[in-house]
Amino acid sequence: MKNFLNVHDVANVEELAQQAIALKNHKFDFKQLGNNKTMVLLFLNSSLRTRISTQKAAQNLGMNTIVLNLTQDSWQMEFEDGAIMNGTTAEHIKEGAAVISEYADIIGIRAFPTLTDKEKDYTEFVLHKFLENVNVPVVNMESATVHPLQSLTDLITIREHTTKSKPKVVLSWAPHIRSLPQCVSNSFAEWMNRADVEFVITHPEGYELDERFSGNATILYNQEEAFKDADFIYAKNWSAYAEYGKIIGSHDDWMITDKKMQLTNNAKFMHCLPTRRNVEVADDVLDSDYSLVIKEAANREIAAQIVLKTLLEQNV
Ligand code: CP
């Protein structure tokens, strides 16, 4: 593995999840790997879980960590080639990324989509501008189209809590007051399509994901039908892909409730967090015994650690 940008950097998702689970009881056994090595974590957007769990994972491996909120703590970055920089941007990505690369052995980047420029977002413009100008491995900490650290975490959590070798996993759209990216859902779909699960996506009409991500998943517009016999319900809001970045109509009745969870095969509930209580997911689901959301968030640490361990062993 040269970088960890998306599922295509992983030879076998199930094997990587098993390696992460095996690492859980040996988190501090590999401190020499990161000795005198530095991870720089660059955030262009807010974060709680990714910021803390990725730093902790790097520190478990003996690395030093430096976090930079790029949009607040640094010079405003220019990404366009040939730009005449007589406006608000003060540093070009060509120098900025190259300089960061001099201080780092691994770089993590979070850069959300615009949700207004579909082409720019779906070509991962910002992530690729960094890649063009650094010479160390890059970890995607959630980009315009995917969130692979979250998806690896989700597969780890499913494997830890399944009683079946091939569980039924349902990705359900849920309501939100804001227009949110498709990245978590795209990413979850492409990882589940490579995992040994029966995978179903349910959402209102108009919220179809890009087929490059939804792949061969069964797509149902009837949420209750989708929930039947499910072993895992994974809830997430996303804005429309076709009508890019838009919220289409009102679908408050798609909130995940305990009553809907009763239609399943005693399914476990998952969500990447943060979530808006009683908009996206009801209290009675988040506070239930079948909710895995805290255990899932805890697994962000071992997901990040197995990725960093692999990058250190293979590149640094
Ligand atoms: N799930 C997730 O990535 O959380 P943060 O946005 O808080 O990092």
PDB file of C-alpha atoms and ligand atoms in Angstrom:
ATOM      1  CA  MET A   1       0.000   0.000   0.000  1.00  0.00           C
ATOM      2  CA  LYS A   2       1.537   3.322  -1.162  1.00  0.00           C
ATOM      3  CA  ASN A   3      -1.261   5.629  -0.022  1.00  0.00           C
ATOM      4  CA  PHE A   4      -4.644   5.021   1.640  1.00  0.00           C
ATOM      5  CA  LEU A   5      -6.981   7.053  -0.556  1.00  0.00           C
ATOM      6  CA  ASN A   6      -9.888   4.688  -1.204  1.00  0.00           C
ATOM      7  CA  VAL A   7     -10.845   1.010  -1.352  1.00  0.00           C
ATOM      8  CA  HIS A   8      -8.672   0.498  -4.453  1.00  0.00           C
ATOM      9  CA  ASP A   9      -5.547   0.789  -2.269  1.00  0.00           C
ATOM     10  CA  VAL A  10      -6.601  -2.345  -0.368  1.00  0.00           C
ATOM     11  CA  ALA A  11      -6.003  -5.807  -1.830  1.00  0.00           C
ATOM     12  CA  ASN A  12      -8.563  -7.553   0.403  1.00  0.00           C
ATOM     13  CA  VAL A  13     -10.924  -5.599   2.670  1.00  0.00           C
ATOM     14  CA  GLU A  14     -11.871  -8.628   4.812  1.00  0.00           C
ATOM     15  CA  GLU A  15      -8.201  -9.449   5.455  1.00  0.00           C
ATOM     16  CA  LEU A  16      -7.421  -5.850   6.441  1.00  0.00           C
ATOM     17  CA  ALA A  17     -10.393  -5.860   8.863  1.00  0.00           C
ATOM     18  CA  GLN A  18      -9.145  -9.115  10.446  1.00  0.00           C
ATOM     19  CA  GLN A  19      -5.631  -7.651  10.793  1.00  0.00           C
ATOM     20  CA  ALA A  20      -7.131  -4.639  12.594  1.00  0.00           C
ATOM     21  CA  ILE A  21      -9.110  -6.880  14.966  1.00  0.00           C
ATOM     22  CA  ALA A  22      -5.933  -8.874  15.713  1.00  0.00           C
ATOM     23  CA  LEU A  23      -4.095  -5.596  16.460  1.00  0.00           C
ATOM     24  CA  LYS A  24      -6.632  -4.625  19.140  1.00  0.00           C
ATOM     25  CA  ASN A  25      -4.818  -6.489  21.924  1.00  0.00           C
ATOM     26  CA  HIS A  26      -1.345  -5.489  20.635  1.00  0.00           C
ATOM     27  CA  LYS A  27      -1.773  -1.747  20.067  1.00  0.00           C
ATOM     28  CA  PHE A  28       1.495  -0.805  21.782  1.00  0.00           C
ATOM     29  CA  ASP A  29       3.674  -3.640  20.428  1.00  0.00           C
ATOM     30  CA  PHE A  30       4.883  -1.713  17.370  1.00  0.00           C
ATOM     31  CA  LYS A  31       6.161   1.540  18.893  1.00  0.00           C
ATOM     32  CA  GLN A  32       9.558   1.151  17.235  1.00  0.00           C
ATOM     33  CA  LEU A  33       7.923   1.382  13.785  1.00  0.00           C
ATOM     34  CA  GLY A  34       7.104   5.071  14.212  1.00  0.00           C
ATOM     35  CA  ASN A  35      10.141   6.061  16.263  1.00  0.00           C
ATOM     36  CA  ASN A  36      11.402   9.499  15.069  1.00  0.00           C
ATOM     37  CA  LYS A  37       8.646   9.582  12.436  1.00  0.00           C
ATOM     38  CA  THR A  38       6.031  12.344  12.158  1.00  0.00           C
ATOM     39  CA  MET A  39       2.457  12.336  10.930  1.00  0.00           C
ATOM     40  CA  VAL A  40       1.028  15.704   9.888  1.00  0.00           C
ATOM     41  CA  LEU A  41      -2.763  15.833   9.940  1.00  0.00           C
ATOM     42  CA  LEU A  42      -4.279  18.567   7.744  1.00  0.00           C
ATOM     43  CA  PHE A  43      -7.892  19.552   8.309  1.00  0.00           C
ATOM     44  CA  LEU A  44      -9.783  21.763   5.867  1.00  0.00           C
ATOM     45  CA  ASN A  45     -13.011  20.836   7.716  1.00  0.00           C
ATOM     46  CA  SER A  46     -14.275  20.073  11.234  1.00  0.00           C
ATOM     47  CA  SER A  47     -13.702  16.717  12.931  1.00  0.00           C
ATOM     48  CA  LEU A  48     -13.973  15.038  16.319  1.00  0.00           C
ATOM     49  CA  ARG A  49     -13.450  11.285  15.761  1.00  0.00           C
ATOM     50  CA  THR A  50     -10.996  11.398  12.854  1.00  0.00           C
ATOM     51  CA  ARG A  51      -8.828  14.041  14.504  1.00  0.00           C
ATOM     52  CA  ILE A  52      -8.475  12.192  17.805  1.00  0.00           C
ATOM     53  CA  SER A  53      -8.495   8.557  16.665  1.00  0.00           C
ATOM     54  CA  THR A  54      -5.931   9.082  13.894  1.00  0.00           C
ATOM     55  CA  GLN A  55      -3.572  10.968  16.209  1.00  0.00           C
ATOM     56  CA  LYS A  56      -3.974   8.270  18.843  1.00  0.00           C
ATOM     57  CA  ALA A  57      -3.298   5.542  16.278  1.00  0.00           C
ATOM     58  CA  ALA A  58      -0.101   7.291  15.147  1.00  0.00           C
ATOM     59  CA  GLN A  59       1.009   7.784  18.749  1.00  0.00           C
ATOM     60  CA  ASN A  60       0.323   4.103  19.542  1.00  0.00           C
ATOM     61  CA  LEU A  61       2.877   3.361  16.812  1.00  0.00           C
ATOM     62  CA  GLY A  62       5.439   5.720  18.363  1.00  0.00           C
ATOM     63  CA  MET A  63       4.930   8.566  15.858  1.00  0.00           C
ATOM     64  CA  ASN A  64       4.939  12.273  16.624  1.00  0.00           C
ATOM     65  CA  THR A  65       1.789  14.042  15.440  1.00  0.00           C
ATOM     66  CA  ILE A  66       1.186  17.600  14.260  1.00  0.00           C
ATOM     67  CA  VAL A  67      -2.349  18.844  13.544  1.00  0.00           C
ATOM     68  CA  LEU A  68      -2.967  21.868  11.339  1.00  0.00           C
ATOM     69  CA  ASN A  69      -6.390  23.412  10.717  1.00  0.00           C
ATOM     70  CA  LEU A  70      -5.425  24.564   7.277  1.00  0.00           C
ATOM     71  CA  THR A  71      -8.291  27.020   6.758  1.00  0.00           C
ATOM     72  CA  GLN A  72      -7.836  28.770  10.125  1.00  0.00           C
ATOM     73  CA  ASP A  73      -4.243  28.432  11.341  1.00  0.00           C
ATOM     74  CA  SER A  74      -2.281  28.757   8.122  1.00  0.00           C
ATOM     75  CA  TRP A  75      -2.051  30.958   5.028  1.00  0.00           C
ATOM     76  CA  GLN A  76      -5.057  30.766   2.735  1.00  0.00           C
ATOM     77  CA  MET A  77      -4.125  28.211   0.074  1.00  0.00           C
ATOM     78  CA  GLU A  78      -4.419  28.668  -3.688  1.00  0.00           C
ATOM     79  CA  PHE A  79      -5.126  25.431  -5.592  1.00  0.00           C
ATOM     80  CA  GLU A  80      -5.513  26.645  -9.213  1.00  0.00           C
ATOM     81  CA  ASP A  81      -2.573  26.291 -11.586  1.00  0.00           C
ATOM     82  CA  GLY A  82      -1.566  29.584 -13.200  1.00  0.00           C
ATOM     83  CA  ALA A  83      -3.489  31.677 -10.679  1.00  0.00           C
ATOM     84  CA  ILE A  84      -2.567  35.362 -10.421  1.00  0.00           C
ATOM     85  CA  MET A  85      -2.489  35.551  -6.644  1.00  0.00           C
ATOM     86  CA  ASN A  86      -3.554  39.141  -6.154  1.00  0.00           C
ATOM     87  CA  GLY A  87      -6.640  38.205  -4.080  1.00  0.00           C
ATOM     88  CA  THR A  88      -7.148  36.534  -0.712  1.00  0.00           C
ATOM     89  CA  THR A  89      -4.967  33.434  -1.227  1.00  0.00           C
ATOM     90  CA  ALA A  90      -1.404  33.855   0.097  1.00  0.00           C
ATOM     91  CA  GLU A  91       0.305  30.509  -0.520  1.00  0.00           C
ATOM     92  CA  HIS A  92       0.104  28.170  -3.498  1.00  0.00           C
ATOM     93  CA  ILE A  93      -0.452  24.440  -2.975  1.00  0.00           C
ATOM     94  CA  LYS A  94       2.768  23.821  -4.970  1.00  0.00           C
ATOM     95  CA  GLU A  95       4.906  25.349  -2.218  1.00  0.00           C
ATOM     96  CA  GLY A  96       2.552  24.684   0.711  1.00  0.00           C
ATOM     97  CA  ALA A  97       2.174  20.933   0.176  1.00  0.00           C
ATOM     98  CA  ALA A  98       5.837  20.498  -0.773  1.00  0.00           C
ATOM     99  CA  VAL A  99       6.957  22.237   2.436  1.00  0.00           C
ATOM    100  CA  ILE A 100       4.612  20.152   4.629  1.00  0.00           C
ATOM    101  CA  SER A 101       5.993  17.066   2.916  1.00  0.00           C
ATOM    102  CA  GLU A 102       9.505  18.044   4.106  1.00  0.00           C
ATOM    103  CA  TYR A 103       8.348  17.852   7.744  1.00  0.00           C
ATOM    104  CA  ALA A 104       6.191  14.713   7.481  1.00  0.00           C
ATOM    105  CA  ASP A 105       6.677  10.973   7.007  1.00  0.00           C
ATOM    106  CA  ILE A 106       2.931  10.471   6.495  1.00  0.00           C
ATOM    107  CA  ILE A 107       0.323  13.150   5.710  1.00  0.00           C
ATOM    108  CA  GLY A 108      -3.391  12.854   6.531  1.00  0.00           C
ATOM    109  CA  ILE A 109      -5.820  15.127   4.684  1.00  0.00           C
ATOM    110  CA  ARG A 110      -9.484  15.976   5.250  1.00  0.00           C
ATOM    111  CA  ALA A 111     -11.030  17.980   2.400  1.00  0.00           C
ATOM    112  CA  PHE A 112     -14.818  17.898   1.960  1.00  0.00           C
ATOM    113  CA  PRO A 113     -16.657  18.499  -1.346  1.00  0.00           C
ATOM    114  CA  THR A 114     -18.025  21.836  -2.494  1.00  0.00           C
ATOM    115  CA  LEU A 115     -21.417  20.187  -3.225  1.00  0.00           C
ATOM    116  CA  THR A 116     -21.763  22.804  -5.979  1.00  0.00           C
ATOM    117  CA  ASP A 117     -19.112  21.696  -8.492  1.00  0.00           C
ATOM    118  CA  LYS A 118     -19.795  18.006  -9.173  1.00  0.00           C
ATOM    119  CA  GLU A 119     -16.943  17.565 -11.633  1.00  0.00           C
ATOM    120  CA  LYS A 120     -14.343  19.108  -9.341  1.00  0.00           C
ATOM    121  CA  ASP A 121     -15.606  17.106  -6.368  1.00  0.00           C
ATOM    122  CA  TYR A 122     -15.800  13.755  -8.187  1.00  0.00           C
ATOM    123  CA  THR A 123     -12.298  14.132  -9.629  1.00  0.00           C
ATOM    124  CA  GLU A 124     -11.058  14.736  -6.049  1.00  0.00           C
ATOM    125  CA  PHE A 125      -9.508  18.055  -7.095  1.00  0.00           C
ATOM    126  CA  VAL A 126      -8.131  19.086  -3.674  1.00  0.00           C
ATOM    127  CA  LEU A 127      -6.840  15.639  -2.682  1.00  0.00           C
ATOM    128  CA  HIS A 128      -5.068  15.267  -6.025  1.00  0.00           C
ATOM    129  CA  LYS A 129      -3.499  18.726  -5.762  1.00  0.00           C
ATOM    130  CA  PHE A 130      -1.863  17.554  -2.528  1.00  0.00           C
ATOM    131  CA  LEU A 131      -0.829  14.235  -4.068  1.00  0.00           C
ATOM    132  CA  GLU A 132       0.840  16.035  -6.978  1.00  0.00           C
ATOM    133  CA  ASN A 133       3.035  18.033  -4.603  1.00  0.00           C
ATOM    134  CA  VAL A 134       4.066  15.672  -1.788  1.00  0.00           C
ATOM    135  CA  ASN A 135       6.535  12.788  -1.726  1.00  0.00           C
ATOM    136  CA  VAL A 136       5.301  10.859   1.331  1.00  0.00           C
ATOM    137  CA  PRO A 137       2.299   8.506   1.796  1.00  0.00           C
ATOM    138  CA  VAL A 138      -1.104  10.197   2.092  1.00  0.00           C
ATOM    139  CA  VAL A 139      -4.038   9.001   4.194  1.00  0.00           C
ATOM    140  CA  ASN A 140      -7.518  10.149   3.161  1.00  0.00           C
ATOM    141  CA  MET A 141      -9.246  11.382   6.324  1.00  0.00           C
ATOM    142  CA  GLU A 142     -12.460  12.050   4.301  1.00  0.00           C
ATOM    143  CA  SER A 143     -12.359  13.638   0.915  1.00  0.00           C
ATOM    144  CA  ALA A 144     -14.906  14.902  -1.596  1.00  0.00           C
ATOM    145  CA  THR A 145     -16.231  11.445  -2.485  1.00  0.00           C
ATOM    146  CA  VAL A 146     -15.086   8.848   0.098  1.00  0.00           C
ATOM    147  CA  HIS A 147     -14.199   8.234   3.762  1.00  0.00           C
ATOM    148  CA  PRO A 148     -12.169   4.996   3.741  1.00  0.00           C
ATOM    149  CA  LEU A 149     -11.015   5.103   7.392  1.00  0.00           C
ATOM    150  CA  GLN A 150     -14.699   5.159   8.366  1.00  0.00           C
ATOM    151  CA  SER A 151     -15.590   2.321   5.987  1.00  0.00           C
ATOM    152  CA  LEU A 152     -12.772   0.095   7.264  1.00  0.00           C
ATOM    153  CA  THR A 153     -14.012   0.855  10.795  1.00  0.00           C
ATOM    154  CA  ASP A 154     -17.533  -0.134   9.762  1.00  0.00           C
ATOM    155  CA  LEU A 155     -16.411  -3.464   8.318  1.00  0.00           C
ATOM    156  CA  ILE A 156     -14.371  -4.188  11.483  1.00  0.00           C
ATOM    157  CA  THR A 157     -17.455  -3.431  13.605  1.00  0.00           C
ATOM    158  CA  ILE A 158     -19.704  -5.656  11.471  1.00  0.00           C
ATOM    159  CA  ARG A 159     -17.219  -8.542  11.686  1.00  0.00           C
ATOM    160  CA  GLU A 160     -16.939  -8.147  15.475  1.00  0.00           C
ATOM    161  CA  HIS A 161     -20.721  -8.211  15.968  1.00  0.00           C
ATOM    162  CA  THR A 162     -22.042 -10.585  13.327  1.00  0.00           C
ATOM    163  CA  THR A 163     -23.239 -14.078  14.135  1.00  0.00           C
ATOM    164  CA  LYS A 164     -23.319 -14.987  10.427  1.00  0.00           C
ATOM    165  CA  SER A 165     -20.554 -15.308   7.844  1.00  0.00           C
ATOM    166  CA  LYS A 166     -22.710 -13.374   5.309  1.00  0.00           C
ATOM    167  CA  PRO A 167     -24.950 -10.923   7.192  1.00  0.00           C
ATOM    168  CA  LYS A 168     -27.577  -8.736   5.532  1.00  0.00           C
ATOM    169  CA  VAL A 169     -26.344  -5.126   5.747  1.00  0.00           C
ATOM    170  CA  VAL A 170     -28.697  -2.255   4.879  1.00  0.00           C
ATOM    171  CA  LEU A 171     -27.513   1.282   4.170  1.00  0.00           C
ATOM    172  CA  SER A 172     -30.512   3.525   4.843  1.00  0.00           C
ATOM    173  CA  TRP A 173     -30.839   7.168   3.872  1.00  0.00           C
ATOM    174  CA  ALA A 174     -32.140   9.231   6.810  1.00  0.00           C
ATOM    175  CA  PRO A 175     -33.331  12.860   6.970  1.00  0.00           C
ATOM    176  CA  HIS A 176     -31.201  15.890   7.838  1.00  0.00           C
ATOM    177  CA  ILE A 177     -31.702  19.640   7.898  1.00  0.00           C
ATOM    178  CA  ARG A 178     -28.572  20.371   5.850  1.00  0.00           C
ATOM    179  CA  SER A 179     -27.211  19.267   2.505  1.00  0.00           C
ATOM    180  CA  LEU A 180     -24.526  16.672   3.327  1.00  0.00           C
ATOM    181  CA  PRO A 181     -21.847  15.016   1.155  1.00  0.00           C
ATOM    182  CA  GLN A 182     -22.247  11.531  -0.320  1.00  0.00           C
ATOM    183  CA  CYS A 183     -18.758  10.434   0.831  1.00  0.00           C
ATOM    184  CA  VAL A 184     -19.591   8.201   3.807  1.00  0.00           C
ATOM    185  CA  SER A 185     -22.340   6.441   1.836  1.00  0.00           C
ATOM    186  CA  ASN A 186     -20.270   6.115  -1.366  1.00  0.00           C
ATOM    187  CA  SER A 187     -17.419   4.692   0.642  1.00  0.00           C
ATOM    188  CA  PHE A 188     -19.567   2.348   2.739  1.00  0.00           C
ATOM    189  CA  ALA A 189     -21.118   1.040  -0.502  1.00  0.00           C
ATOM    190  CA  GLU A 190     -17.812   0.355  -2.241  1.00  0.00           C
ATOM    191  CA  TRP A 191     -16.414  -1.436   0.838  1.00  0.00           C
ATOM    192  CA  MET A 192     -19.581  -3.508   1.360  1.00  0.00           C
ATOM    193  CA  ASN A 193     -19.560  -4.454  -2.330  1.00  0.00           C
ATOM    194  CA  ARG A 194     -16.133  -6.029  -1.717  1.00  0.00           C
ATOM    195  CA  ALA A 195     -17.038  -7.619   1.628  1.00  0.00           C
ATOM    196  CA  ASP A 196     -18.770 -10.956   2.180  1.00  0.00           C
ATOM    197  CA  VAL A 197     -22.215  -9.494   2.971  1.00  0.00           C
ATOM    198  CA  GLU A 198     -25.667  -9.258   1.377  1.00  0.00           C
ATOM    199  CA  PHE A 199     -25.817  -5.522   0.674  1.00  0.00           C
ATOM    200  CA  VAL A 200     -28.976  -3.423   0.253  1.00  0.00           C
ATOM    201  CA  ILE A 201     -29.300   0.367  -0.122  1.00  0.00           C
ATOM    202  CA  THR A 202     -32.621   2.074   0.629  1.00  0.00           C
ATOM    203  CA  HIS A 203     -33.408   5.731  -0.037  1.00  0.00           C
ATOM    204  CA  PRO A 204     -36.169   7.946  -1.428  1.00  0.00           C
ATOM    205  CA  GLU A 205     -36.246   8.296  -5.221  1.00  0.00           C
ATOM    206  CA  GLY A 206     -33.775  10.938  -6.403  1.00  0.00           C
ATOM    207  CA  TYR A 207     -31.054  10.007  -3.900  1.00  0.00           C
ATOM    208  CA  GLU A 208     -29.361   7.363  -6.094  1.00  0.00           C
ATOM    209  CA  LEU A 209     -25.616   7.283  -5.472  1.00  0.00           C
ATOM    210  CA  ASP A 210     -23.118   7.370  -8.315  1.00  0.00           C
ATOM    211  CA  GLU A 211     -23.194   3.819  -9.764  1.00  0.00           C
ATOM    212  CA  ARG A 212     -19.394   3.644  -9.518  1.00  0.00           C
ATOM    213  CA  PHE A 213     -19.975   3.355  -5.762  1.00  0.00           C
ATOM    214  CA  SER A 214     -23.375   1.631  -5.418  1.00  0.00           C
ATOM    215  CA  GLY A 215     -22.194  -1.077  -7.851  1.00  0.00           C
ATOM    216  CA  ASN A 216     -24.239  -4.266  -7.644  1.00  0.00           C
ATOM    217  CA  ALA A 217     -26.077  -3.405  -4.409  1.00  0.00           C
ATOM    218  CA  THR A 218     -29.822  -4.089  -4.315  1.00  0.00           C
ATOM    219  CA  ILE A 219     -31.568  -0.698  -4.280  1.00  0.00           C
ATOM    220  CA  LEU A 220     -35.022  -0.405  -2.698  1.00  0.00           C
ATOM    221  CA  TYR A 221     -37.178   2.724  -2.417  1.00  0.00           C
ATOM    222  CA  ASN A 222     -39.288   1.096   0.313  1.00  0.00           C
ATOM    223  CA  GLN A 223     -37.410   1.446   3.614  1.00  0.00           C
ATOM    224  CA  GLU A 224     -39.615  -1.003   5.556  1.00  0.00           C
ATOM    225  CA  GLU A 225     -39.204  -3.686   2.908  1.00  0.00           C
ATOM    226  CA  ALA A 226     -35.421  -3.167   2.988  1.00  0.00           C
ATOM    227  CA  PHE A 227     -35.317  -3.557   6.777  1.00  0.00           C
ATOM    228  CA  LYS A 228     -36.879  -7.060   6.696  1.00  0.00           C
ATOM    229  CA  ASP A 229     -34.381  -9.725   7.861  1.00  0.00           C
ATOM    230  CA  ALA A 230     -31.574  -7.151   8.146  1.00  0.00           C
ATOM    231  CA  ASP A 231     -28.701  -7.947  10.526  1.00  0.00           C
ATOM    232  CA  PHE A 232     -27.192  -4.442  10.423  1.00  0.00           C
ATOM    233  CA  ILE A 233     -28.844  -1.090   9.736  1.00  0.00           C
ATOM    234  CA  TYR A 234     -26.347   1.612   8.758  1.00  0.00           C
ATOM    235  CA  ALA A 235     -28.011   5.032   8.697  1.00  0.00           C
ATOM    236  CA  LYS A 236     -26.673   8.102   6.931  1.00  0.00           C
ATOM    237  CA  ASN A 237     -28.015  11.187   5.272  1.00  0.00           C
ATOM    238  CA  TRP A 238     -26.664  12.312   1.925  1.00  0.00           C
ATOM    239  CA  SER A 239     -27.674  14.963  -0.589  1.00  0.00           C
ATOM    240  CA  ALA A 240     -28.615  14.045  -4.139  1.00  0.00           C
ATOM    241  CA  TYR A 241     -25.931  13.010  -6.630  1.00  0.00           C
ATOM    242  CA  ALA A 242     -27.959  13.545  -9.843  1.00  0.00           C
ATOM    243  CA  GLU A 243     -29.382  16.914  -8.751  1.00  0.00           C
ATOM    244  CA  TYR A 244     -26.005  17.542  -7.228  1.00  0.00           C
ATOM    245  CA  GLY A 245     -25.938  18.621  -3.594  1.00  0.00           C
ATOM    246  CA  LYS A 246     -29.710  19.196  -3.427  1.00  0.00           C
ATOM    247  CA  ILE A 247     -32.239  18.140  -0.785  1.00  0.00           C
ATOM    248  CA  ILE A 248     -35.220  16.743  -2.734  1.00  0.00           C
ATOM    249  CA  GLY A 249     -38.624  17.058  -1.097  1.00  0.00           C
ATOM    250  CA  SER A 250     -39.406  16.320   2.537  1.00  0.00           C
ATOM    251  CA  HIS A 251     -38.797  12.819   3.872  1.00  0.00           C
ATOM    252  CA  ASP A 252     -39.023  13.227   7.652  1.00  0.00           C
ATOM    253  CA  ASP A 253     -40.718   9.814   7.817  1.00  0.00           C
ATOM    254  CA  TRP A 254     -37.367   8.191   6.863  1.00  0.00           C
ATOM    255  CA  MET A 255     -35.969   8.826  10.385  1.00  0.00           C
ATOM    256  CA  ILE A 256     -34.707   5.592  11.967  1.00  0.00           C
ATOM    257  CA  THR A 257     -36.989   4.603  14.873  1.00  0.00           C
ATOM    258  CA  ASP A 258     -37.179   1.626  17.215  1.00  0.00           C
ATOM    259  CA  LYS A 259     -40.471   0.639  15.536  1.00  0.00           C
ATOM    260  CA  LYS A 260     -38.651   0.289  12.212  1.00  0.00           C
ATOM    261  CA  MET A 261     -35.772  -1.585  13.865  1.00  0.00           C
ATOM    262  CA  GLN A 262     -38.365  -4.156  15.060  1.00  0.00           C
ATOM    263  CA  LEU A 263     -38.891  -5.133  11.384  1.00  0.00           C
ATOM    264  CA  THR A 264     -35.331  -6.474  11.232  1.00  0.00           C
ATOM    265  CA  ASN A 265     -33.654  -9.690  12.355  1.00  0.00           C
ATOM    266  CA  ASN A 266     -32.690  -8.107  15.728  1.00  0.00           C
ATOM    267  CA  ALA A 267     -30.356  -5.869  13.743  1.00  0.00           C
ATOM    268  CA  LYS A 268     -27.540  -3.859  15.238  1.00  0.00           C
ATOM    269  CA  PHE A 269     -27.659  -0.137  14.514  1.00  0.00           C
ATOM    270  CA  MET A 270     -24.678   1.754  13.089  1.00  0.00           C
ATOM    271  CA  HIS A 271     -23.909   5.378  12.211  1.00  0.00           C
ATOM    272  CA  CYS A 272     -20.559   7.080  11.574  1.00  0.00           C
ATOM    273  CA  LEU A 273     -21.500  10.064  13.808  1.00  0.00           C
ATOM    274  CA  PRO A 274     -22.100  12.893  14.331  1.00  0.00           C
ATOM    275  CA  THR A 275     -25.856  12.480  14.036  1.00  0.00           C
ATOM    276  CA  ARG A 276     -28.769  14.787  14.762  1.00  0.00           C
ATOM    277  CA  ARG A 277     -30.965  13.103  17.355  1.00  0.00           C
ATOM    278  CA  ASN A 278     -34.672  12.885  16.514  1.00  0.00           C
ATOM    279  CA  VAL A 279     -34.074  14.184  12.993  1.00  0.00           C
ATOM    280  CA  GLU A 280     -31.886  11.460  11.494  1.00  0.00           C
ATOM    281  CA  VAL A 281     -32.175   8.847  14.276  1.00  0.00           C
ATOM    282  CA  ALA A 282     -34.626   8.637  17.211  1.00  0.00           C
ATOM    283  CA  ASP A 283     -33.439   8.627  20.838  1.00  0.00           C
ATOM    284  CA  ASP A 284     -34.887   5.144  21.335  1.00  0.00           C
ATOM    285  CA  VAL A 285     -32.475   3.774  18.708  1.00  0.00           C
ATOM    286  CA  LEU A 286     -29.335   5.648  19.766  1.00  0.00           C
ATOM    287  CA  ASP A 287     -29.956   4.794  23.444  1.00  0.00           C
ATOM    288  CA  SER A 288     -30.816   1.135  22.785  1.00  0.00           C
ATOM    289  CA  ASP A 289     -28.744  -1.962  23.577  1.00  0.00           C
ATOM    290  CA  TYR A 290     -28.546  -2.730  19.849  1.00  0.00           C
ATOM    291  CA  SER A 291     -26.836   0.566  18.975  1.00  0.00           C
ATOM    292  CA  LEU A 292     -23.149   0.099  18.106  1.00  0.00           C
ATOM    293  CA  VAL A 293     -22.358   3.749  17.485  1.00  0.00           C
ATOM    294  CA  ILE A 294     -19.925   4.204  20.394  1.00  0.00           C
ATOM    295  CA  LYS A 295     -18.135   0.886  19.792  1.00  0.00           C
ATOM    296  CA  GLU A 296     -17.985   1.804  16.111  1.00  0.00           C
ATOM    297  CA  ALA A 297     -16.395   5.179  16.911  1.00  0.00           C
ATOM    298  CA  ALA A 298     -13.914   3.437  19.230  1.00  0.00           C
ATOM    299  CA  ASN A 299     -12.878   1.192  16.332  1.00  0.00           C
ATOM    300  CA  ARG A 300     -11.722   4.261  14.385  1.00  0.00           C
ATOM    301  CA  GLU A 301      -8.484   3.962  16.371  1.00  0.00           C
ATOM    302  CA  ILE A 302      -7.588   0.413  15.265  1.00  0.00           C
ATOM    303  CA  ALA A 303      -8.718   1.109  11.705  1.00  0.00           C
ATOM    304  CA  ALA A 304      -6.342   4.069  11.494  1.00  0.00           C
ATOM    305  CA  GLN A 305      -3.609   2.119  13.271  1.00  0.00           C
ATOM    306  CA  ILE A 306      -3.642  -0.855  10.874  1.00  0.00           C
ATOM    307  CA  VAL A 307      -3.486   1.571   7.928  1.00  0.00           C
ATOM    308  CA  LEU A 308      -0.580   3.572   9.414  1.00  0.00           C
ATOM    309  CA  LYS A 309       1.233   0.377  10.451  1.00  0.00           C
ATOM    310  CA  THR A 310       0.963  -0.961   6.889  1.00  0.00           C
ATOM    311  CA  LEU A 311       2.181   2.340   5.395  1.00  0.00           C
ATOM    312  CA  LEU A 312       5.148   2.494   7.819  1.00  0.00           C
ATOM    313  CA  GLU A 313       6.107  -1.122   7.094  1.00  0.00           C
ATOM    314  CA  GLN A 314       5.833  -0.748   3.322  1.00  0.00           C
ATOM    315  CA  ASN A 315       7.015   2.805   2.636  1.00  0.00           C
ATOM    316  CA  VAL A 316       8.671   4.806   5.369  1.00  0.00           C
TER     317      VAL A 316
HETATM  318  N1   CP B   1     -17.209   9.930  11.515  1.00  0.00           N
HETATM  319  C1   CP B   1     -16.319  10.936  11.441  1.00  0.00           C
HETATM  320  O1   CP B   1     -15.502  11.007  10.530  1.00  0.00           O
HETATM  321  O2   CP B   1     -16.383  11.825  12.485  1.00  0.00           O
HETATM  322  P1   CP B   1     -15.655  13.240  12.500  1.00  0.00           P
HETATM  323  O3   CP B   1     -16.228  14.040  11.352  1.00  0.00           O
HETATM  324  O4   CP B   1     -16.011  13.822  13.837  1.00  0.00           O
HETATM  325  O5   CP B   1     -14.193  13.028  12.341  1.00  0.00           O
END
